[in-house]
């Protein structure tokens, strides 16, 4: 019985992590699309485009690097 409950708990955790990763990827895709459209259409790049670029750097570089470093350090 305990193994069945643990399997169910692992399944729920895996589904939640998959959903969170999908939302994270969707947010990144929307921001990348907006930034690339601003660059390609030769429009005036305002403050919002700059903020999107900075947020993309944080979300695509620093957060995954931090997560991988935490996974390596965990026992």
Short mmCIF file of C-alpha atoms in Angstrom, two decimals:
data_model
loop_
_atom_site.label_atom_id
_atom_site.label_comp_id
_atom_site.label_asym_id
_atom_site.label_seq_id
_atom_site.Cartn_x
_atom_site.Cartn_y
_atom_site.Cartn_z
CA UNK A 1 0.00 0.00 0.00
CA UNK A 2 2.82 2.36 0.87
CA UNK A 3 4.54 1.76 -2.47
CA UNK A 4 1.28 2.45 -4.32
CA UNK A 5 0.84 5.77 -2.50
CA UNK A 6 4.46 6.75 -3.17
CA UNK A 7 4.02 5.90 -6.85
CA UNK A 8 0.92 8.10 -6.96
CA UNK A 9 2.78 10.91 -5.21
CA UNK A 10 5.65 10.66 -7.69
CA UNK A 11 3.18 10.71 -10.57
CA UNK A 12 1.47 13.85 -9.25
CA UNK A 13 4.85 15.54 -8.72
CA UNK A 14 5.97 14.64 -12.24
CA UNK A 15 2.75 16.00 -13.76
CA UNK A 16 3.03 19.26 -11.79
CA UNK A 17 6.67 19.73 -12.77
CA UNK A 18 5.78 19.08 -16.42
CA UNK A 19 2.98 21.66 -16.29
CA UNK A 20 5.26 24.24 -14.65
CA UNK A 21 7.97 23.64 -17.26
CA UNK A 22 5.39 24.05 -20.03
CA UNK A 23 4.21 27.37 -18.61
CA UNK A 24 7.84 28.50 -18.24
CA UNK A 25 8.59 27.54 -21.86
CA UNK A 26 5.43 29.31 -23.05
CA UNK A 27 6.39 32.55 -21.31
CA UNK A 28 9.88 32.36 -22.83
CA UNK A 29 8.45 31.66 -26.29
CA UNK A 30 6.14 34.67 -26.12
CA UNK A 31 8.97 36.98 -25.04
CA UNK A 32 11.36 35.64 -27.70
CA UNK A 33 8.69 36.16 -30.35
CA UNK A 34 8.09 39.77 -29.29
CA UNK A 35 11.81 40.60 -29.20
CA UNK A 36 12.52 39.00 -32.58
CA UNK A 37 9.54 40.76 -34.15
CA UNK A 38 10.79 44.11 -32.85
CA UNK A 39 14.26 43.45 -34.28
CA UNK A 40 13.03 42.13 -37.61
CA UNK A 41 10.40 44.80 -38.25
CA UNK A 42 12.93 47.59 -37.62
CA UNK A 43 10.58 49.31 -35.24
CA UNK A 44 11.64 51.55 -32.42
CA UNK A 45 12.79 49.37 -29.57
CA UNK A 46 11.47 50.87 -26.39
CA UNK A 47 11.93 50.15 -22.75
CA UNK A 48 9.63 47.13 -22.89
CA UNK A 49 11.85 45.43 -25.48
CA UNK A 50 14.91 46.07 -23.34
CA UNK A 51 13.17 44.65 -20.30
CA UNK A 52 12.13 41.58 -22.30
CA UNK A 53 15.74 41.04 -23.39
CA UNK A 54 17.00 41.31 -19.81
CA UNK A 55 14.27 39.00 -18.52
CA UNK A 56 15.07 36.50 -21.28
CA UNK A 57 18.72 36.49 -20.25
CA UNK A 58 17.75 35.80 -16.66
CA UNK A 59 15.15 33.17 -17.53
CA UNK A 60 17.18 31.37 -20.21
CA UNK A 61 20.67 31.56 -18.66
CA UNK A 62 20.78 32.23 -14.95
CA UNK A 63 17.75 30.28 -13.70
CA UNK A 64 18.65 27.02 -15.54
CA UNK A 65 22.30 27.38 -14.48
CA UNK A 66 21.21 27.86 -10.86
CA UNK A 67 18.89 24.84 -11.08
CA UNK A 68 21.60 22.61 -12.55
CA UNK A 69 24.07 23.75 -9.89
CA UNK A 70 21.53 22.91 -7.16
CA UNK A 71 20.94 19.46 -8.69
CA UNK A 72 24.67 18.72 -8.76
CA UNK A 73 25.18 19.80 -5.16
CA UNK A 74 22.19 17.90 -3.75
CA UNK A 75 23.05 14.51 -2.22
#
